[in-house]
Coordinates of C-alpha atoms in Angstrom, one line a residue:
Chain V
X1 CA 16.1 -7.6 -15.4
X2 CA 15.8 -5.1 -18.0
X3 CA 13.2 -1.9 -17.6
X4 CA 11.4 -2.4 -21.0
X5 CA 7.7 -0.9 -20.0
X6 CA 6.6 2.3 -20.3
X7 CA 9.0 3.4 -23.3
X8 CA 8.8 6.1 -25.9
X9 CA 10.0 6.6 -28.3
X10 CA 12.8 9.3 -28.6
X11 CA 13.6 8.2 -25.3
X12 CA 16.3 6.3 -26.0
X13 CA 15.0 3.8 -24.7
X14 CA 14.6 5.4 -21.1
X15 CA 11.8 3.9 -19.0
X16 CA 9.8 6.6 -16.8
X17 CA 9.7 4.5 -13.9
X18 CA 13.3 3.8 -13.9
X19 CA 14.6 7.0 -14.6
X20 CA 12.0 8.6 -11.5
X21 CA 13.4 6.0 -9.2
X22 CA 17.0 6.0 -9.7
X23 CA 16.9 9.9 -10.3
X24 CA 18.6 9.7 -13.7
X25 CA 18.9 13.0 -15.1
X26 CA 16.5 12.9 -18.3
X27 CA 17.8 13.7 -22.0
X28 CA 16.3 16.0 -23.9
X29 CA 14.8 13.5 -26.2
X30 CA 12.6 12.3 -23.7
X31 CA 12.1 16.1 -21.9
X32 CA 10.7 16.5 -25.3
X33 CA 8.5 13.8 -25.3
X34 CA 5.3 15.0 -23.8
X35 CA 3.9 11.4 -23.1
X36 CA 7.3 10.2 -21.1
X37 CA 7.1 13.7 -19.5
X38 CA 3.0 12.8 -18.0
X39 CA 4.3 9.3 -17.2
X40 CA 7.3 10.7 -15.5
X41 CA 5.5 12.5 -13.6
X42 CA 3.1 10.0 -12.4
X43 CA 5.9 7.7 -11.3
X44 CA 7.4 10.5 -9.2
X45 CA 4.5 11.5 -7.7
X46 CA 3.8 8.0 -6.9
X47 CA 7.5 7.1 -5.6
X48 CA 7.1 10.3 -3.4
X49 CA 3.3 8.6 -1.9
X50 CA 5.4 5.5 -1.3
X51 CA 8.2 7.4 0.5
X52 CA 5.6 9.6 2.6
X53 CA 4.0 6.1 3.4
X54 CA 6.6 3.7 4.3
X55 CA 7.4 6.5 7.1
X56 CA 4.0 6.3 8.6
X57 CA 4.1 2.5 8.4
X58 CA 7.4 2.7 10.0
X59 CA 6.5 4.7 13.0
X60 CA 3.4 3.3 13.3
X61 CA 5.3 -0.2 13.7
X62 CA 7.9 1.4 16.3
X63 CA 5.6 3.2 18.6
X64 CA 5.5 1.5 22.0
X65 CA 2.7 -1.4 22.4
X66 CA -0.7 -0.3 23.8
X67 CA -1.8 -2.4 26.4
X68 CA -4.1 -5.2 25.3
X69 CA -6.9 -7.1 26.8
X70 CA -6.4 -10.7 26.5
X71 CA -8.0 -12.4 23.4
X72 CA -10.2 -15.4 24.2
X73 CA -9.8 -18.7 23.1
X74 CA -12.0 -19.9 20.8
X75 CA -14.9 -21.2 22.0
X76 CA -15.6 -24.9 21.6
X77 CA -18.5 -25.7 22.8
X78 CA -22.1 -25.7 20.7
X79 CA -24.8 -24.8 20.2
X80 CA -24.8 -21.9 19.4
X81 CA -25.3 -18.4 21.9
X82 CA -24.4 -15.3 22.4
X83 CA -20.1 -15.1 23.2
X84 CA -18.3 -12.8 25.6
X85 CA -16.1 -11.5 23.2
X86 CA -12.6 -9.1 24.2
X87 CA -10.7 -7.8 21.4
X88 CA -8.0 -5.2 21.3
X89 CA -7.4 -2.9 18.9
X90 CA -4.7 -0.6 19.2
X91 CA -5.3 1.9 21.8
X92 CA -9.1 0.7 21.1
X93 CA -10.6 -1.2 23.3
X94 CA -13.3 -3.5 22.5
X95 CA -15.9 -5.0 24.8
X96 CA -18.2 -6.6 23.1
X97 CA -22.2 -7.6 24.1
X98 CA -22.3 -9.9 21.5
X99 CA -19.9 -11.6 18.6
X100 CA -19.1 -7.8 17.1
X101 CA -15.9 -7.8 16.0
X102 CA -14.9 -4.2 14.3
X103 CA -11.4 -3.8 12.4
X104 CA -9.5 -1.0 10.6
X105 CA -12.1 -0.5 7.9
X106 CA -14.8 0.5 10.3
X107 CA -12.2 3.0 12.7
X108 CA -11.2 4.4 9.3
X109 CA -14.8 5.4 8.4
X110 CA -15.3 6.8 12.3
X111 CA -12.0 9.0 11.9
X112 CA -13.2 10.5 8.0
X113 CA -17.1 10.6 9.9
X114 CA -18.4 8.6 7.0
X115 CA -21.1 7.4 8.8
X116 CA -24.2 9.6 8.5
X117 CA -25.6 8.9 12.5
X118 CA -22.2 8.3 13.9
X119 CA -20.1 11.6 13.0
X120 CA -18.6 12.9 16.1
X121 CA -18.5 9.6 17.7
X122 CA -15.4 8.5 18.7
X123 CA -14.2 4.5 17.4
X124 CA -14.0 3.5 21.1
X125 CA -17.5 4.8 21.5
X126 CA -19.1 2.6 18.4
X127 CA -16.7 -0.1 19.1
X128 CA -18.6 -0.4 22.4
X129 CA -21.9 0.0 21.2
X130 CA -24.6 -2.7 22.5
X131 CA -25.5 -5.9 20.4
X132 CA -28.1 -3.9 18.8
X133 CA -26.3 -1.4 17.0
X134 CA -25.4 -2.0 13.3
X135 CA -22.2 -0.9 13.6
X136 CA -20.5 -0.1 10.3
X137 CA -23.2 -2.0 8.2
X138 CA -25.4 0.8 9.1
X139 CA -22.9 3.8 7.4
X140 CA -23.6 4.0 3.7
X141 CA -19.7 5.2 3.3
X142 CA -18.7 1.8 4.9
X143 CA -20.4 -0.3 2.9
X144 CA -19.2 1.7 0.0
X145 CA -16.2 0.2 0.5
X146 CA -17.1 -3.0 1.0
X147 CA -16.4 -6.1 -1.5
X148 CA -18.3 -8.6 -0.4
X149 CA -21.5 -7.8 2.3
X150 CA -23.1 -11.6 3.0
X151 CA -25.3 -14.0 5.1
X152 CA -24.7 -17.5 5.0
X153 CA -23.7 -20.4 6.9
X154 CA -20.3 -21.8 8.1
X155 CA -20.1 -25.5 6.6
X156 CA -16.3 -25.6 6.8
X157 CA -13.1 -24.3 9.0
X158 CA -9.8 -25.1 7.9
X159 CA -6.4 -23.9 9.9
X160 CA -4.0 -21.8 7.5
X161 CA -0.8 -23.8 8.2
X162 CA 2.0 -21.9 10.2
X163 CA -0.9 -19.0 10.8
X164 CA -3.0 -18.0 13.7
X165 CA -5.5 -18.0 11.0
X166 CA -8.6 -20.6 9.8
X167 CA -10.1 -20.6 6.1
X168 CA -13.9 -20.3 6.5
X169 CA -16.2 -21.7 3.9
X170 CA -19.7 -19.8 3.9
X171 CA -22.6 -21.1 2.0
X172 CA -24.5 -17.7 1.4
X173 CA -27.9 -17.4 2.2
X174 CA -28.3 -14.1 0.8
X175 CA -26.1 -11.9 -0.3
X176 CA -26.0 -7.7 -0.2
X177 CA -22.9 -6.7 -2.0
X178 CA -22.7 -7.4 -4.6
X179 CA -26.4 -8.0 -5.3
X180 CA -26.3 -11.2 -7.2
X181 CA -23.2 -12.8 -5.5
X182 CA -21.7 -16.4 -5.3
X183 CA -23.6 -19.0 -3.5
X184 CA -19.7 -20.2 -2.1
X185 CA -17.4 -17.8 -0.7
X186 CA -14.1 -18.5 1.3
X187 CA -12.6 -16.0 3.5
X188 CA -9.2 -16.4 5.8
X189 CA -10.0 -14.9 9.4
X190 CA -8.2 -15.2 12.8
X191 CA -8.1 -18.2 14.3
X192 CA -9.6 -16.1 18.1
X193 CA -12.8 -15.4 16.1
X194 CA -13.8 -18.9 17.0
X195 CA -15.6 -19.6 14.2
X196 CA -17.4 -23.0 13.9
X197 CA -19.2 -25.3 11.3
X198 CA -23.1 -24.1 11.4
X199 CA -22.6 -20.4 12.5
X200 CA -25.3 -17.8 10.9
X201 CA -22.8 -15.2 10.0
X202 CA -23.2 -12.0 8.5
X203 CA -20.1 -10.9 7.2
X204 CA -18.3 -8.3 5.3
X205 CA -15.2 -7.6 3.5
X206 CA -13.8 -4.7 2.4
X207 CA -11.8 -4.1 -0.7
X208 CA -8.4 -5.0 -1.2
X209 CA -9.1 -7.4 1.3
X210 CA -9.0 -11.3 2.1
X211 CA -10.2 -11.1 5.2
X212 CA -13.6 -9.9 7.1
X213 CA -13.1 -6.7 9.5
X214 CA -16.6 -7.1 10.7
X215 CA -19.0 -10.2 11.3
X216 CA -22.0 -11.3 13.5
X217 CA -22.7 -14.5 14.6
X218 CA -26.5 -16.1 15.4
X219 CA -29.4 -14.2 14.3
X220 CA -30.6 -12.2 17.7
X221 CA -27.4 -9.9 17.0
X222 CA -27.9 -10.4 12.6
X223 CA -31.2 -9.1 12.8
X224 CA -30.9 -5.3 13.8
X225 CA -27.5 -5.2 11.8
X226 CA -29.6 -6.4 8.8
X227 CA -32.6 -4.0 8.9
X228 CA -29.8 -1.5 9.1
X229 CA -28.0 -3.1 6.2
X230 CA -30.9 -2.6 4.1
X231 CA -31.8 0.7 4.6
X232 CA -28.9 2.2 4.0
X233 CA -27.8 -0.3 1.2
X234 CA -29.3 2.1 -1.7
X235 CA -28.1 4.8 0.0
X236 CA -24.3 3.1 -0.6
X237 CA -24.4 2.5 -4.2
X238 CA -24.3 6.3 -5.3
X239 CA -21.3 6.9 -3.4
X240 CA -18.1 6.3 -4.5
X241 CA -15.1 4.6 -2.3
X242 CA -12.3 7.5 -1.9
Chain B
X1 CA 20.5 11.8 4.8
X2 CA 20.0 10.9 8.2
X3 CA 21.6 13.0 10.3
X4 CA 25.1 12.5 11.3
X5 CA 27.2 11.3 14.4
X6 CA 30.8 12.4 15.3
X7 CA 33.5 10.1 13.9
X8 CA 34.2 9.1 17.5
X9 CA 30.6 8.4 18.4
X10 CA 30.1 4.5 19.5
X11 CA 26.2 4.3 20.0
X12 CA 23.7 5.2 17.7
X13 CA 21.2 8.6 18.7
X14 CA 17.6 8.2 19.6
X15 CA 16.9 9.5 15.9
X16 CA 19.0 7.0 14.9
X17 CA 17.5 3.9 16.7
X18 CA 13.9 4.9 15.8
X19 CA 15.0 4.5 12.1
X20 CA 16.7 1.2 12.6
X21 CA 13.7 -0.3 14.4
X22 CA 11.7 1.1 11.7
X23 CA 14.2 -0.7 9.1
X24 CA 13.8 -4.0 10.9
X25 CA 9.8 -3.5 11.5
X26 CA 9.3 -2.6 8.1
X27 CA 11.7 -5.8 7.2
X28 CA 9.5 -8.1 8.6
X29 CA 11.3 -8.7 12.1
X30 CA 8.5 -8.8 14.9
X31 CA 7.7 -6.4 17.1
X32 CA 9.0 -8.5 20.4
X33 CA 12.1 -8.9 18.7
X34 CA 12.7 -5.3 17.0
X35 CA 15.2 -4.2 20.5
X36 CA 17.2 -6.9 20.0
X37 CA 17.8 -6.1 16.7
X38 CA 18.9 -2.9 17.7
X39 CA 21.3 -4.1 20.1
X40 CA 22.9 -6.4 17.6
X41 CA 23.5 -3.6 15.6
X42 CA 25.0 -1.6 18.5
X43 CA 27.2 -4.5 18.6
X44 CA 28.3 -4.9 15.2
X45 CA 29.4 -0.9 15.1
X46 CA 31.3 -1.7 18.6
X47 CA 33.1 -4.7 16.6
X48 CA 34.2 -2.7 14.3
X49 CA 35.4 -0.5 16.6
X50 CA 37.4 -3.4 18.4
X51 CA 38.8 -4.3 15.1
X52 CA 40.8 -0.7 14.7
X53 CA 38.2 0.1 11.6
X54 CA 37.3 3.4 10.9
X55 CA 33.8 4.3 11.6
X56 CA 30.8 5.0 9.4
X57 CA 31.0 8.1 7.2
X58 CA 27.7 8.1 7.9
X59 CA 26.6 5.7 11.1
X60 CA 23.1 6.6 10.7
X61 CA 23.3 5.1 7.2
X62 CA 25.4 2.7 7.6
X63 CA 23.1 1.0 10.9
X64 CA 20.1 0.9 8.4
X65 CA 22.5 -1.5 5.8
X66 CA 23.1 -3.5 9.0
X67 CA 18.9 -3.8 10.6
X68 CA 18.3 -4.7 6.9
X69 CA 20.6 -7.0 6.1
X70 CA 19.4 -8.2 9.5
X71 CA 15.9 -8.7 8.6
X72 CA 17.0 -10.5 5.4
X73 CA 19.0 -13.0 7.3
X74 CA 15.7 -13.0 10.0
X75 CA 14.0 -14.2 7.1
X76 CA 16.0 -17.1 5.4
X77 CA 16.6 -18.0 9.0
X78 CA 12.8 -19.1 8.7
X79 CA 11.7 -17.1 12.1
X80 CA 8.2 -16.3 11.9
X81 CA 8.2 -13.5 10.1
X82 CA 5.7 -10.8 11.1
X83 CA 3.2 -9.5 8.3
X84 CA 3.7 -5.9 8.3
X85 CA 0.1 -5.5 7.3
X86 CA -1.1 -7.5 9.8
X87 CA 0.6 -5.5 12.4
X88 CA -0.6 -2.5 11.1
X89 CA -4.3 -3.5 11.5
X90 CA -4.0 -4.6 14.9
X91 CA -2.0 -1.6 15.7
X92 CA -4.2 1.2 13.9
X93 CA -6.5 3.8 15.5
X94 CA -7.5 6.7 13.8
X95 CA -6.9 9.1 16.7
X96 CA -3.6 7.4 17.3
X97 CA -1.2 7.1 14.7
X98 CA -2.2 7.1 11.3
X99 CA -3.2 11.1 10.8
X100 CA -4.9 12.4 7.7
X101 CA -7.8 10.6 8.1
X102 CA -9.4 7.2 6.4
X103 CA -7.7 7.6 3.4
X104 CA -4.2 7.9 4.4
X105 CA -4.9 4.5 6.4
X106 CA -5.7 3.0 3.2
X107 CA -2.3 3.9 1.5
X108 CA -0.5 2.6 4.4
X109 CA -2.4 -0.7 4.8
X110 CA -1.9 -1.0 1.0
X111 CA 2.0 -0.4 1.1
X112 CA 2.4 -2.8 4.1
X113 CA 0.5 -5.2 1.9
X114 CA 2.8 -4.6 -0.9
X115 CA 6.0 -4.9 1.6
X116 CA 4.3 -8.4 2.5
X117 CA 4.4 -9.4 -0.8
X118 CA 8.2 -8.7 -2.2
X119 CA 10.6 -11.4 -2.1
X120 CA 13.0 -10.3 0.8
X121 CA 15.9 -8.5 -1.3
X122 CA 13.9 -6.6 -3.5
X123 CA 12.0 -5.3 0.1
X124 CA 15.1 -4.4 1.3
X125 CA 16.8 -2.4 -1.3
X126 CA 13.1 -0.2 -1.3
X127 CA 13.5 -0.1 2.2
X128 CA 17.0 1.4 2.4
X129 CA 15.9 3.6 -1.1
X130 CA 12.8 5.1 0.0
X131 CA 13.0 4.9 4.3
X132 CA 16.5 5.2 4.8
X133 CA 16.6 7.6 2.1
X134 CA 20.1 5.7 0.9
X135 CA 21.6 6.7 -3.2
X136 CA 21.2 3.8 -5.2
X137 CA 24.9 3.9 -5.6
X138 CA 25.0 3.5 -1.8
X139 CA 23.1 0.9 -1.6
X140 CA 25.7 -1.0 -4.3
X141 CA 28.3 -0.1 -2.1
X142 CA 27.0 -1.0 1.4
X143 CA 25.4 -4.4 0.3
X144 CA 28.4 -5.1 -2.6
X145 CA 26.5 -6.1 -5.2
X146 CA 26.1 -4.4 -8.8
X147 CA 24.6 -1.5 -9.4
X148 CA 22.6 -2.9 -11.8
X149 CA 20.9 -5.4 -9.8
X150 CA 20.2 -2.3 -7.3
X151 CA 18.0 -0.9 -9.7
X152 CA 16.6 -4.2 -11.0
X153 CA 15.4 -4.9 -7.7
X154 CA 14.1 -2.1 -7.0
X155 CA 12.5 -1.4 -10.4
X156 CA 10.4 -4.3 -9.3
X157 CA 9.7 -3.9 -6.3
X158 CA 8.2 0.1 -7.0
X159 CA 6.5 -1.5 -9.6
X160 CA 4.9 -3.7 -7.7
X161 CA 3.8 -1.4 -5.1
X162 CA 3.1 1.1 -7.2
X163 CA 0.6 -1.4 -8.9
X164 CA -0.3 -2.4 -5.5
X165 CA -1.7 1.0 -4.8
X166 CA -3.8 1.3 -8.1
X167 CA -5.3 -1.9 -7.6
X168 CA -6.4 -0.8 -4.2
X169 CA -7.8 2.5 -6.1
X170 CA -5.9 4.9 -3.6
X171 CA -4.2 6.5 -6.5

């Protein structure tokens, strides 16, 4: 494979990417070149992120496993009620009143105090929050972030093959983000969240993402996350994700 | 460079094992299985011990070749391999591990997603580039293949996560 992006001319043919990866000493053709000198620069700066990152990822991966609380198999049985529901996270421990689920998108907007009513809080505090609270739907930054914010129903569950995962097909009811949204949407979520054909779900996604790192299921624990939802909906579209 | 052991030195330092768990982690290898890993490269540099060879100009080096040339091999072997990105989401708390806030968690979450998506060579020449900190004429040497295809491979795979983290708008 030959390196032929990104070249300038006077370069001699030097790609910026290359030459910041492999640390090839740069002629002074392309030294001269202010263009490959900005594009340089950008894929140094960028191979220096990727270095800082793969170190936090790395020790992150290493550090000794937190004690979990058991997951729960997924429940079976219909119709449809309010579920016990354990989950894990981390040193986080989550007890939930209800079918709240929180992931990494919601701690991440506790640890930058995105949220407006929740600064100060700490993720283990909001992650044990009653059925009542909104959770993240209720933070403006959150939803900022968020790709895809809908209602709908569950009309199909398929297992991912060779995953602890299912592919869930939701026909939206009514959908927040964006605004005018599909009336189909698939979404791959773990297999534990016991998700079943006929579940009310409210559901959100965050960017970058396949998969939902929050949901509610059955519309006694829907209906105070939605009034949140939509009061603080405007409030999300003037900020930007960061 | 990592920092280096004494020619006669048989076991790998504490400093040492942390970066060759990370190496097999970051490989793919799962979490449960990241210890024996590290034994099995104990055991290799004790081989070559056996065997009369010299040892590793630089063993800290050289064990990061061996956990990622293990985690290749974990690969085409057809374990389960783990999803780094997966792993990282279950593992994450803000207070915990990942410090400079929300968006430093998004970089990593994006670069494990990146790592998740290489094909298994070109992870593991950016692996021993940009973790293990190895030359790129190292990396030829260690693995014996052509320096070309060192950069080739990892040409693509910074390209990739380097596209990764704009499409994610972290950069």
């Amino acid at each position: 494979m030959t390196a032929e992006h990104n070249t300038h001319d006077g370069t001699g043919g030097l790609d910026a990417l290359l030459a910041a990866i492999t640390d090839e000493p740069l002629s002074d053709e392309a030294r001269a070149d202010a263009a490959f000198m900005a594009e340089h620069a950008s894929a140094t700066a960028d191979v220096a992120l990727l270095r800082e990152q793969l170190e936090v990822v790395g020790r992150v991966l290493t550090e000794p496993a937190k004690p979990k609380a058991p997951e729960p198999e997924p429940v079976p049985v219909r119709p449809r009620r309010r579920r016990p529901f354990t989950l894990a996270l981390g040193a986080v421990g989550v007890a939930a009143a209800g079918a709240m689920v929180v992931g990494m998108g919601w701690l991440l907007v506790q640890a930058g105090g995105g949220s407006g009513d929740d600064a100060g809080a700490t993720s283990a505090d909001s992650a044990q929050s009653d059925s009542k609270d909104a959770g993240p739907l209720g933070s403006p930054a959150y939803l900022a972030c968020a790709r895809l914010v809908a209602e709908g129903d569950v009309t199909d569950v398929q297992p991912v093959p060779g995953e602890r995962q299912e592919r869930i097909t939701l026909d939206v009811t009514r959908s927040y983000k964006p605004a005018k949204g599909e009336d189909e949407v698939t979404f791959v979520i773990r297999t534990s969240a016991g998700l079943d054909e006929g579940d009310h779900l409210l559901v959100a996604i965050p960017r970058g993402s396949a998969s939902p790192d929050f949901w509610l299921v059955g519309e006694r624990d829907i209906a105070p996350a939605r009034s949140a939802l939509v009061r603080v909906l405007p409030e999300s579209r003037t900020l930007t994700c960061d | 460079m990592r920092s280096h052991r004494g020619a006669d030195a048989d076991l790998l330092d504490a400093a040492q094992a942390d970066r060759v768990r990370a190496v097999l982690a970051l490989g793919g290898v799962p979490q449960d299985d990241l210890q024996d890993g590290l034994q099995q490269v104990r055991l290799r540099l004790l081989e070559r011990r056996a065997r009369g060879e010299d040892p590793p100009r630089d063993v800290g080096a050289w064990a990061t070749v061996v956990a990622s040339n293990l985690a290749v091999d974990w690969h085409r072997s057809k374990h389960r391999q783990e999803r780094v990105s997966e792993r990282l989401t279950l593992l994450s708390a803000p207070d915990a591990h990942i410090q400079g806030g929300p968006e430093s968690g998004l970089l990593a979450l994006a670069v494990a997603e990146g790592l998740d998506a290489l094909p298994a060579a070109q992870r593991q020449v950016l692996i021993l580039r940009y973790y293990a900190d190895l030359s790129v004429p190292q990396i030829a040497e260690q693995l014996g293949i052509p320096l070309g295809t060192v950069k080739s491979r990892l040409y693509a795979a910074a390209k990739l996560l380097r596209e990764r983290l704009r499409v994610e708008e972290v950069v």
